[in-house]
PDB file of C-alpha atoms in Angstrom:
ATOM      1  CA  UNK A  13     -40.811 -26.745 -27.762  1.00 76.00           C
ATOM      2  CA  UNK A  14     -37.542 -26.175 -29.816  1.00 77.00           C
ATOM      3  CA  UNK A  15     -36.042 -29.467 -28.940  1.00 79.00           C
ATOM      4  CA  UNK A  16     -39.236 -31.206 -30.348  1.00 81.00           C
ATOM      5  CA  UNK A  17     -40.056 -29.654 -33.623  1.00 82.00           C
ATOM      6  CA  UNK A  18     -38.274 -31.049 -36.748  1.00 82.00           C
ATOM      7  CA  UNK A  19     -35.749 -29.483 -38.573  1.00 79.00           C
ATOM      8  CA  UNK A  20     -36.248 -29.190 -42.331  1.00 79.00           C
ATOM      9  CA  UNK A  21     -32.977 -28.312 -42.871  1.00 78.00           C
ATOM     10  CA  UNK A  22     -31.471 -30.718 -40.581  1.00 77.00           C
ATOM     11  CA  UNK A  23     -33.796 -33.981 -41.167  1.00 80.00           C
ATOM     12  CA  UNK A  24     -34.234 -36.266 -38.540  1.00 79.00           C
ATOM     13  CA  UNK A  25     -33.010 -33.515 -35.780  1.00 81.00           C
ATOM     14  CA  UNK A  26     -35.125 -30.614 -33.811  1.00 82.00           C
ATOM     15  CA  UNK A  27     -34.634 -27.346 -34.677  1.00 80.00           C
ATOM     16  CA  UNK A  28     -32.537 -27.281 -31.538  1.00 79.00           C
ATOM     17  CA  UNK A  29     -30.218 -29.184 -29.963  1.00 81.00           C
ATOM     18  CA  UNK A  30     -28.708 -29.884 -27.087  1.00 79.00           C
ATOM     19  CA  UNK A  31     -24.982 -29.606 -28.310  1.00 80.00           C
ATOM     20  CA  UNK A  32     -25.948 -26.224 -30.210  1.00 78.00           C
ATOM     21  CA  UNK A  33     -27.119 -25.291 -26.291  1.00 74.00           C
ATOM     22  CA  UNK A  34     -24.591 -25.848 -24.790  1.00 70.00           C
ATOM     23  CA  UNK A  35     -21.926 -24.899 -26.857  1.00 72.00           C
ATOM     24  CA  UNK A  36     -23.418 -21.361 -27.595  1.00 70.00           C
ATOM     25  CA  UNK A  37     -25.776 -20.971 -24.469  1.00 68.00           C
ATOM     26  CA  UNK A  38     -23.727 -18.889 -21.868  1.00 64.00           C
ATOM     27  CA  UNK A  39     -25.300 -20.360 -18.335  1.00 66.00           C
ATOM     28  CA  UNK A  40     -22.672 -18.039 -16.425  1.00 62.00           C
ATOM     29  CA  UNK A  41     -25.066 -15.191 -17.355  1.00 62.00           C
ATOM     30  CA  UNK A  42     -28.190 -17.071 -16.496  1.00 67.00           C
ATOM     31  CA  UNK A  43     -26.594 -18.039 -13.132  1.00 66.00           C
ATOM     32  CA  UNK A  44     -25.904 -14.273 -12.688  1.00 61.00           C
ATOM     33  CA  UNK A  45     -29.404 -13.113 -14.052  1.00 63.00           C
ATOM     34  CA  UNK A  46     -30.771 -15.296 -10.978  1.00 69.00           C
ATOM     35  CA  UNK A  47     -27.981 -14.344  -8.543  1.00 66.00           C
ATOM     36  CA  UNK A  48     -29.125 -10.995  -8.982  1.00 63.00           C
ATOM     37  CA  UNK A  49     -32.857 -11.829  -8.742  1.00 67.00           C
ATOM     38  CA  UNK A  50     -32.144 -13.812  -5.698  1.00 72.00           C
ATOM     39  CA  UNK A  51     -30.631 -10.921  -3.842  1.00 66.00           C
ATOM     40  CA  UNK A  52     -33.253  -8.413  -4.570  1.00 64.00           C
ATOM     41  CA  UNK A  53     -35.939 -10.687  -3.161  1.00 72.00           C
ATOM     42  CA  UNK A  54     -33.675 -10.850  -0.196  1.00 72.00           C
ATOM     43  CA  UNK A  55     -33.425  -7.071  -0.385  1.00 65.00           C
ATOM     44  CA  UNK A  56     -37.297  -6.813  -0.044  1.00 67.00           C
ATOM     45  CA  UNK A  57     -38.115  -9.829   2.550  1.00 77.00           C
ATOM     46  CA  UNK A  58     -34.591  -8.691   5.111  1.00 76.00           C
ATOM     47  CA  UNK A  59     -36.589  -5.074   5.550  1.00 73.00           C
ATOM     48  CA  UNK A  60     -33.264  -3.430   3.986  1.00 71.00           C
ATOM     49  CA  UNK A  61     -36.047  -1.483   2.022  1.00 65.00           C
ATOM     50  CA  UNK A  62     -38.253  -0.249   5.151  1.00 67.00           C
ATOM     51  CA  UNK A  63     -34.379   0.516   7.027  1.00 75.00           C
ATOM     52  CA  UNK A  64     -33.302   3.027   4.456  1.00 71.00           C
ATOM     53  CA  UNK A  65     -36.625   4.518   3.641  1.00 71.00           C
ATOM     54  CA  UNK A  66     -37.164   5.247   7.437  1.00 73.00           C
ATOM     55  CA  UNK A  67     -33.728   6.298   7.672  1.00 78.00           C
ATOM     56  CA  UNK A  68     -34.247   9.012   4.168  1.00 76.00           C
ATOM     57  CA  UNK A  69     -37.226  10.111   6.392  1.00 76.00           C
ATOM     58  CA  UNK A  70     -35.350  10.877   9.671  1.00 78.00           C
ATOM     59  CA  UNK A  71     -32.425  12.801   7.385  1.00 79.00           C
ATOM     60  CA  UNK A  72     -35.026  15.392   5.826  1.00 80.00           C
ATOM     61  CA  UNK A  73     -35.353  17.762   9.356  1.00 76.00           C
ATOM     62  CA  UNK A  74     -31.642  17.927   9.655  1.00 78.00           C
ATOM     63  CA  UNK A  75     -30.156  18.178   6.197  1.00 83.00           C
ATOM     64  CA  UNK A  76     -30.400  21.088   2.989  1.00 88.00           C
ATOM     65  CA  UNK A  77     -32.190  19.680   0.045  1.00 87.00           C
ATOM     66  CA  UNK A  78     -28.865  19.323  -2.053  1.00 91.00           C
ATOM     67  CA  UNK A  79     -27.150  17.589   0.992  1.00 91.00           C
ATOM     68  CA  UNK A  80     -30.538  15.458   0.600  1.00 89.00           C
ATOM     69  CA  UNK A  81     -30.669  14.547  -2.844  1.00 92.00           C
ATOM     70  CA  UNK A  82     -27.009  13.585  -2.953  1.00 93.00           C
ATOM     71  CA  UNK A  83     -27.019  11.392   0.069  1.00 90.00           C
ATOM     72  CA  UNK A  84     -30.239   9.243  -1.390  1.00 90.00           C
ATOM     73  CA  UNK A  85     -28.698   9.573  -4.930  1.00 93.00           C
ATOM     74  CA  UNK A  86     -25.171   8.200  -3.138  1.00 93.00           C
ATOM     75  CA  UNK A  87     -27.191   5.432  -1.571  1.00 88.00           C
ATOM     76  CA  UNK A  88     -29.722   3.852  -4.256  1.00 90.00           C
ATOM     77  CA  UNK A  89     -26.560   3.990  -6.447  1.00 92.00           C
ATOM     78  CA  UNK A  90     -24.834   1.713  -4.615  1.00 89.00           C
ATOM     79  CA  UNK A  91     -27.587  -0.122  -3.883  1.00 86.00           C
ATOM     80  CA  UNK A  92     -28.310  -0.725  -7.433  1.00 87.00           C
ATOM     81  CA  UNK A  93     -25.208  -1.972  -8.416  1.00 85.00           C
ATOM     82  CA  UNK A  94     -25.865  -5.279  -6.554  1.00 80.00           C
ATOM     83  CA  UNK A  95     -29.283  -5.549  -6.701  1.00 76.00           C
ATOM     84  CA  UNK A  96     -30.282  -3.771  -9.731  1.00 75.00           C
ATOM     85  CA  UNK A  97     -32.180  -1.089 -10.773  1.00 79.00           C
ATOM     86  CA  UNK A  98     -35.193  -2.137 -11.592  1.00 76.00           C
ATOM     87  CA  UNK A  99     -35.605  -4.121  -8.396  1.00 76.00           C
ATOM     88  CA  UNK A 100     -34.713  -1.175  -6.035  1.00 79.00           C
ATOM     89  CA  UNK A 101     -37.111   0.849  -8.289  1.00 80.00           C
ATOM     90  CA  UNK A 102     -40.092  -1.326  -7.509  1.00 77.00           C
ATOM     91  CA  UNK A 103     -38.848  -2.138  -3.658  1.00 77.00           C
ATOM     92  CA  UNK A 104     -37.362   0.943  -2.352  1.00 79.00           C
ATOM     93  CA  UNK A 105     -39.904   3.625  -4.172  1.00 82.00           C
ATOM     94  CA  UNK A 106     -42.626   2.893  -2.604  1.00 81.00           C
ATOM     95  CA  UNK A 107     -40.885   2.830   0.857  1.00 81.00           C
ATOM     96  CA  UNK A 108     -39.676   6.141  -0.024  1.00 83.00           C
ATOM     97  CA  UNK A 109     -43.242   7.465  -0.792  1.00 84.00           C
ATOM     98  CA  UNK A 110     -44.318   6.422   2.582  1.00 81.00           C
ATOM     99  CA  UNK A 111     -41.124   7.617   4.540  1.00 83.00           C
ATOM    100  CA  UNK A 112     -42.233  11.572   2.634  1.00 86.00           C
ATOM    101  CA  UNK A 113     -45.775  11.120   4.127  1.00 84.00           C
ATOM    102  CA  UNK A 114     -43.781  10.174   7.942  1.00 82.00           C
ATOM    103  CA  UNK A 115     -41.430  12.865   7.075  1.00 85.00           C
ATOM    104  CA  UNK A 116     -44.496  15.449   6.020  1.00 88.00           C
ATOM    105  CA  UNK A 117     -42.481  16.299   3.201  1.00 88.00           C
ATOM    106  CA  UNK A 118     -43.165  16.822  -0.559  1.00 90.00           C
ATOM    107  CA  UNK A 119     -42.910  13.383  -1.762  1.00 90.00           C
ATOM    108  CA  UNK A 120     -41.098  14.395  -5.012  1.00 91.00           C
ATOM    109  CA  UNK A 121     -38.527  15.359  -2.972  1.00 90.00           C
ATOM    110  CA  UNK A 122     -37.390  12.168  -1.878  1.00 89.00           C
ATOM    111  CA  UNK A 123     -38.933  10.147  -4.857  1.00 91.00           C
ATOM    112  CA  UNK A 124     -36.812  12.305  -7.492  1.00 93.00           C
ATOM    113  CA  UNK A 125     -33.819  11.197  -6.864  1.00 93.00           C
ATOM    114  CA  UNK A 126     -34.368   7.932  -6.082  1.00 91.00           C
ATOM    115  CA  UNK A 127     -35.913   7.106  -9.239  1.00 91.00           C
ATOM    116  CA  UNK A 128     -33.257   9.352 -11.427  1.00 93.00           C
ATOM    117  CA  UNK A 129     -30.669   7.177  -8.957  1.00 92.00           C
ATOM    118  CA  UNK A 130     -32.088   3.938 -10.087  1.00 90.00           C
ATOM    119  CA  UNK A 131     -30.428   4.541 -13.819  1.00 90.00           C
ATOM    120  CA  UNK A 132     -27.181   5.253 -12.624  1.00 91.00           C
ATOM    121  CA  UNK A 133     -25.987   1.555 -13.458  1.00 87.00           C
ATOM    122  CA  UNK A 134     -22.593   2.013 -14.246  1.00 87.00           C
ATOM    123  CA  UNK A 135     -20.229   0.054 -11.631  1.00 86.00           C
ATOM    124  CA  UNK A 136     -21.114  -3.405 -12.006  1.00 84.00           C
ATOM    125  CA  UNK A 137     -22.528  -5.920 -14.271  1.00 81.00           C
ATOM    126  CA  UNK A 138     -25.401  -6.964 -11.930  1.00 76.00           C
ATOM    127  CA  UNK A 139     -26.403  -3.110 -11.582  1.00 80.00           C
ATOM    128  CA  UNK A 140     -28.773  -3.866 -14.881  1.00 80.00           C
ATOM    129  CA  UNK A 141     -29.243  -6.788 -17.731  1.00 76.00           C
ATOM    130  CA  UNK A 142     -27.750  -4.793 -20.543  1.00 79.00           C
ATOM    131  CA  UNK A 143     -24.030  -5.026 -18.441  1.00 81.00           C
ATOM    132  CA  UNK A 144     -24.629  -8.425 -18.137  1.00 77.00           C
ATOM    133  CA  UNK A 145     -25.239  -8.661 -22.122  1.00 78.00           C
ATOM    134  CA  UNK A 146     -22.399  -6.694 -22.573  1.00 82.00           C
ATOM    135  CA  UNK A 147     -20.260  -9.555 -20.157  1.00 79.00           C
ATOM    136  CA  UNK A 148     -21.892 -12.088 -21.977  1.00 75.00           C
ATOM    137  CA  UNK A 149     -20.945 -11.356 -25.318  1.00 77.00           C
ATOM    138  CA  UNK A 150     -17.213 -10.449 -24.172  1.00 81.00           C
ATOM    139  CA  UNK A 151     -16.573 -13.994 -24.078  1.00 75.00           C
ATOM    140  CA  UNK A 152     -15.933 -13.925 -27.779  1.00 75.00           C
ATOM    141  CA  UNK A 153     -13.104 -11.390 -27.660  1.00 79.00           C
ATOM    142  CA  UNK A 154      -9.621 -12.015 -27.840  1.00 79.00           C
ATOM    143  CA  UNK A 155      -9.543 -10.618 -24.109  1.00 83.00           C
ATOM    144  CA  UNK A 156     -13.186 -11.119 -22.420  1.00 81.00           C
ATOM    145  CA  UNK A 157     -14.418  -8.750 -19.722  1.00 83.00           C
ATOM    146  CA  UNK A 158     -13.994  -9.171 -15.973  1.00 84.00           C
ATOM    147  CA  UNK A 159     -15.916  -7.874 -13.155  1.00 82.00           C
ATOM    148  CA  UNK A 160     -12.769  -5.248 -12.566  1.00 86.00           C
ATOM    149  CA  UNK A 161     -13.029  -3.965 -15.677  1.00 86.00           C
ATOM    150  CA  UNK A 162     -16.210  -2.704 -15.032  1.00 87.00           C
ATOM    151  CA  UNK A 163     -15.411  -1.326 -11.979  1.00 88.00           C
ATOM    152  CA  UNK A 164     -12.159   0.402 -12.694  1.00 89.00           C
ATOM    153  CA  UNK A 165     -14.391   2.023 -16.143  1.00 89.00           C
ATOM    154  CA  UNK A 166     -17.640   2.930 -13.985  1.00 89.00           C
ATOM    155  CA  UNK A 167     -16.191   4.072 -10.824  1.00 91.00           C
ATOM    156  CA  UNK A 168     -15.202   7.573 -12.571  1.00 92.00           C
ATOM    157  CA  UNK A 169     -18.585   7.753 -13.951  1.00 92.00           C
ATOM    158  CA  UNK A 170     -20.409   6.666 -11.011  1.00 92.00           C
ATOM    159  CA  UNK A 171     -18.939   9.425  -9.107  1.00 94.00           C
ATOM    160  CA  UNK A 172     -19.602  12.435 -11.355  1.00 95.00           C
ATOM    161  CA  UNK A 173     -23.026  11.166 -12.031  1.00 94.00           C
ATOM    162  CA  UNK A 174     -24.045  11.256  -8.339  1.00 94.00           C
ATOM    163  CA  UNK A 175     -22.702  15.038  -8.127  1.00 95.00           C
ATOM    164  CA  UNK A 176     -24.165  16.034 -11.321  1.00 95.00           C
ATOM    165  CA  UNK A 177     -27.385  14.135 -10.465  1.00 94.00           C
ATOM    166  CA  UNK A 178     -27.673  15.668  -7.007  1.00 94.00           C
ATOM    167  CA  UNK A 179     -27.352  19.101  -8.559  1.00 95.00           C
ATOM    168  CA  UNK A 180     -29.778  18.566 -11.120  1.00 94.00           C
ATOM    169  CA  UNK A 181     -32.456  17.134  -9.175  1.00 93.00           C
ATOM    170  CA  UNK A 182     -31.918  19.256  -6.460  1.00 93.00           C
ATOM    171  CA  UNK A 183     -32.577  22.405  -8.955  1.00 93.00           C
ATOM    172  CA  UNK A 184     -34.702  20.831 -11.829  1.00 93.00           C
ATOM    173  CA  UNK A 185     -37.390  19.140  -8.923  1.00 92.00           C
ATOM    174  CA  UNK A 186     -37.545  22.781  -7.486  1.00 91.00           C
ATOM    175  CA  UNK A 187     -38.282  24.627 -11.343  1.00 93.00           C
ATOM    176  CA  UNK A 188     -39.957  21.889 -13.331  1.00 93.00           C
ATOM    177  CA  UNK A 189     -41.651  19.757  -9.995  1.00 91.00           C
ATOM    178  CA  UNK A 190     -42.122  22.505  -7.289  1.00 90.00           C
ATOM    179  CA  UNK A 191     -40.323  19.918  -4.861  1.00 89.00           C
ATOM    180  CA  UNK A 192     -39.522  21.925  -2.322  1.00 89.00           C
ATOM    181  CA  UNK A 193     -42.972  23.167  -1.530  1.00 89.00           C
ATOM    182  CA  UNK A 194     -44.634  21.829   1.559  1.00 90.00           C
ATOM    183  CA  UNK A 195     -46.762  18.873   0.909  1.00 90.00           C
ATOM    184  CA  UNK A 196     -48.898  19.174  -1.656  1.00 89.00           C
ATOM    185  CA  UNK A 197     -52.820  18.715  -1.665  1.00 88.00           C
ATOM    186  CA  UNK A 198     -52.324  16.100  -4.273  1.00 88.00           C
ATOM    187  CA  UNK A 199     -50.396  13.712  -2.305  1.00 86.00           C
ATOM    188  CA  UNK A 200     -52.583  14.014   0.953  1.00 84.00           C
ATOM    189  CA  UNK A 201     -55.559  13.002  -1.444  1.00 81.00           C
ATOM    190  CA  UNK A 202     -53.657  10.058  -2.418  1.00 73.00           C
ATOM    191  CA  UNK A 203     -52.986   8.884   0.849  1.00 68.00           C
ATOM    192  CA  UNK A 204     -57.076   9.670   2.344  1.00 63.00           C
ATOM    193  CA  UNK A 205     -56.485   6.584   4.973  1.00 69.00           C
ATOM    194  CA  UNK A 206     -53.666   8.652   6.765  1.00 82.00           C
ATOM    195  CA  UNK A 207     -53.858  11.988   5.572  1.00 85.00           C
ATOM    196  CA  UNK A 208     -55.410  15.112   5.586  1.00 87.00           C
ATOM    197  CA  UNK A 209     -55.589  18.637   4.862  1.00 89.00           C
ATOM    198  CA  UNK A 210     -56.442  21.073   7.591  1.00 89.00           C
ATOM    199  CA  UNK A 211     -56.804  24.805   7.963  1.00 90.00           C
ATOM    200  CA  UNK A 212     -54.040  25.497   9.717  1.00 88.00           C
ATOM    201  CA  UNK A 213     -52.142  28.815   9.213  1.00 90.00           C
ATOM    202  CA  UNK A 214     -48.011  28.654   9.626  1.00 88.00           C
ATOM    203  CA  UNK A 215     -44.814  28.432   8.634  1.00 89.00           C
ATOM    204  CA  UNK A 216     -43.632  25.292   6.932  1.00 87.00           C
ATOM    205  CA  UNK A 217     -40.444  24.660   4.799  1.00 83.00           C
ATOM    206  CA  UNK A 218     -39.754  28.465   5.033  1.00 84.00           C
ATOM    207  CA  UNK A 219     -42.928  29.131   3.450  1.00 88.00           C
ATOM    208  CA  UNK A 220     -46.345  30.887   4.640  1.00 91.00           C
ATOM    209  CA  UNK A 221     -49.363  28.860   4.365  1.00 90.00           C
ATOM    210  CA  UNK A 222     -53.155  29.120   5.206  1.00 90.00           C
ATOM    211  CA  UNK A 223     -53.551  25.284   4.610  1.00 90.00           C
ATOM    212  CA  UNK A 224     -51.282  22.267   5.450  1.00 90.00           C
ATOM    213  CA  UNK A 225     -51.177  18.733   5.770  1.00 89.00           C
ATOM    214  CA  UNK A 226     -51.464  16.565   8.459  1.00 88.00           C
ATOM    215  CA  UNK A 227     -50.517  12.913   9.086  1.00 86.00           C
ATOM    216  CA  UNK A 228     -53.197  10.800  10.937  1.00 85.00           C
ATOM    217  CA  UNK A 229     -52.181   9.362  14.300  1.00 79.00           C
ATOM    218  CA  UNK A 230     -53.915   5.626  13.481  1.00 73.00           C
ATOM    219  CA  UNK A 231     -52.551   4.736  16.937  1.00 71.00           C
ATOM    220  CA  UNK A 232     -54.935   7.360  18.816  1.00 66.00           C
ATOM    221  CA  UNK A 233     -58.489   6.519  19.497  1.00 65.00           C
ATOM    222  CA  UNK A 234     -60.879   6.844  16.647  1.00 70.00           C
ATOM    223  CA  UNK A 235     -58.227   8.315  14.990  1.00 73.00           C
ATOM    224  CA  UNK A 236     -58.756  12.017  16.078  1.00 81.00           C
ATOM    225  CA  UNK A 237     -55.580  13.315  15.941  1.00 85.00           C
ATOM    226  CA  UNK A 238     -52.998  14.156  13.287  1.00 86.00           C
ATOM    227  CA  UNK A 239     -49.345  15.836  13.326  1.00 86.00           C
ATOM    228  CA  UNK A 240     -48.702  18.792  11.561  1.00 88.00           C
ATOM    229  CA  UNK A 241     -45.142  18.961   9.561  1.00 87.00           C
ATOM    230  CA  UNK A 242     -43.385  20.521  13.000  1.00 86.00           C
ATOM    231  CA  UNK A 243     -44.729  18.010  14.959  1.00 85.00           C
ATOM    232  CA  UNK A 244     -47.529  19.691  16.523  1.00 87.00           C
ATOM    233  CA  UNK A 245     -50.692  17.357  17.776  1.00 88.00           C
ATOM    234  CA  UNK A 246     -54.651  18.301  16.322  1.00 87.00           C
ATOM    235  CA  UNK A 247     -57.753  17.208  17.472  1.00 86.00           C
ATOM    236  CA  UNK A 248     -59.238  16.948  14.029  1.00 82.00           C
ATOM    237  CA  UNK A 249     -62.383  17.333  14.943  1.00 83.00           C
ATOM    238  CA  UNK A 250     -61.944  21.099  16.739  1.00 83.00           C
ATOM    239  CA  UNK A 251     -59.906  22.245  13.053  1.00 84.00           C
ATOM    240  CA  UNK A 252     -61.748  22.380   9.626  1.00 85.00           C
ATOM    241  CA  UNK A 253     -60.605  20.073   6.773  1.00 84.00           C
ATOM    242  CA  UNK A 254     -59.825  21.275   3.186  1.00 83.00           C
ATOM    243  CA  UNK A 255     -61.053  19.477   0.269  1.00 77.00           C
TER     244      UNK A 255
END
C-alpha cells in the first residue's frame, strides 16, 4: 500500500520506494526468518517431534529426575538453536505432554524443562528473531557480526544455562510444582479419552498411594483395560473409578 500512496513531502513519489527498499531493506534476514520457518515445519511433518517425545518417555523408568531434566534441557536446547524456540515450543510440548501420559508420569515433569529449555536461545542467530535483529543491524558496524561470533559468545552460556537450568527445575518443579508426585488427578481429567483414576492402593514414584492413574489400553476390546504406572494390566470394570 506504501508504494501507492503519495508522498507530500516527496511530490510526485509514494511514500515508499523501491530504491529506499532496497537500499535499507536487509533480505538476508528475511531469507533467514523463512529458512528458519522452513525447517521447523520440516521439524513437525519428518516426526522428529513424535521421535524425541517417545524417546523423553522411554528415559523416565531408567534415569533420576536431575539426570532427567538435564538430558531434555540438553536436547530442546540444541534443538532450538536451529529451529527456534517458539517453534519447538508449539511442536515438541505437546508431544511431550502425551509421552508423560505413555510414561504415567507427572506431566510437569517432563513439560518443565522443556518449556524453561525453549528460552535458552543463546548459540545461534536462528535460535530466536531478536538474534536475528541483533545480525541484522550489525551490518552497520565497522565490523558486522558473523554466525561464529555468536557461537564462540553463546557456547559458554549455553552450557552453564543447561546445568543451572537442570538444577533449578529439577528442585523448583519439586517445591513450587509438586513434580515429582505421581500423576496427578488433574492431568488424568484432562486426558478423560485415555485416562483414568482407579482405586488402586501401591507404591508409585517412592510414594504410598490409595488412588492412582491408569492409562487406557484403546487397543483392547471396548476398551476395558488400563496400565497402572508399573505396568500392571486392570480390567476396569472389576476396580472402582475416582472422580
Amino acid at each position: 500500500l506504501l508504494f501507492f500512496l503519495p508522498s507530500q513531502v516527496r511530490p510526485g513519489q509514494a511514500l515508499l520506494t523501491w530504491p529506499a527498499v532496497h537500499e535499507k531493506f536487509d533480505f538476508g534476514l528475511l531469507l533467514l526468518i523463512g529458512g528458519s520457518l522452513a525447517i521447523n515445519s520440516g521439524f513437525t511433518q519428518s516426526g522428529l517431534d513424535v521421535a524425541m517425545g517417545t524417546c523423553f518417555a522411554q528415559l523416565v523408568p531408567h534415569l533420576p529426575t536431575f539426570v532427567l531434566n538435564l538430558a531434555i534441557i540438553a536436547c530442546v536446547t540444541l534443538s532450538v538453536q536451529i529451529f527456534s524456540g517458539i517453534g519447538i515450543a508449539a511442536a515438541l510440548l505437546p508431544v511431550i505432554s502425551s509421552a508423560s501420559l505413555e510414561a504415567v508420569v507427572n506431566p510437569l515433569q517432563l513439560l518443565l524443562p522443556a518449556t524453561i529449555a525453549s528460552s535458552f536461545a543463546f548459540l545461534l542467530p536462528t535460535a530466536t528473531p531478536s538474534n536475528v535483529v541483533v545480525l541484522a543491524k550489525s551490518q552497520d558496524l565497522a565490523r558486522s557480526l558473523r554466525f561464529r561470533d555468536f557461537f564462540l559468545n553463546g557456547l559458554p552460556v549455553t552450557l552453564v544455562i543447561i546445568i543451572v537450568g537442570a538444577v533449578l527445575t529439577d528442585i523448583m518443579g519439586a517445591l513450587v510444582f509438586d513434580s515429582h508426585s505421581p500423576f496427578p488427578k488433574w492431568a488424568c481429567s484432562a486426558e478423560a479419552a485415555s485416562c483414568v483414576f482407579v482405586q488402586a492402593p501401591g507404591v508409585v514414584q517412592g510414594q504410598q498411594v490409595e488412588a492412582q492413574a491408569c492409562i487406557v489400553d484403546l487397543s483392547s476390546v471396548d476398551a476395558t483395560m488400563c496400565r497402572l504406572w508399573n505396568g500392571t494390566m486392570l480390567d476396569l470394570t472389576l476396580v472402582q473409578r475416582v472422580f
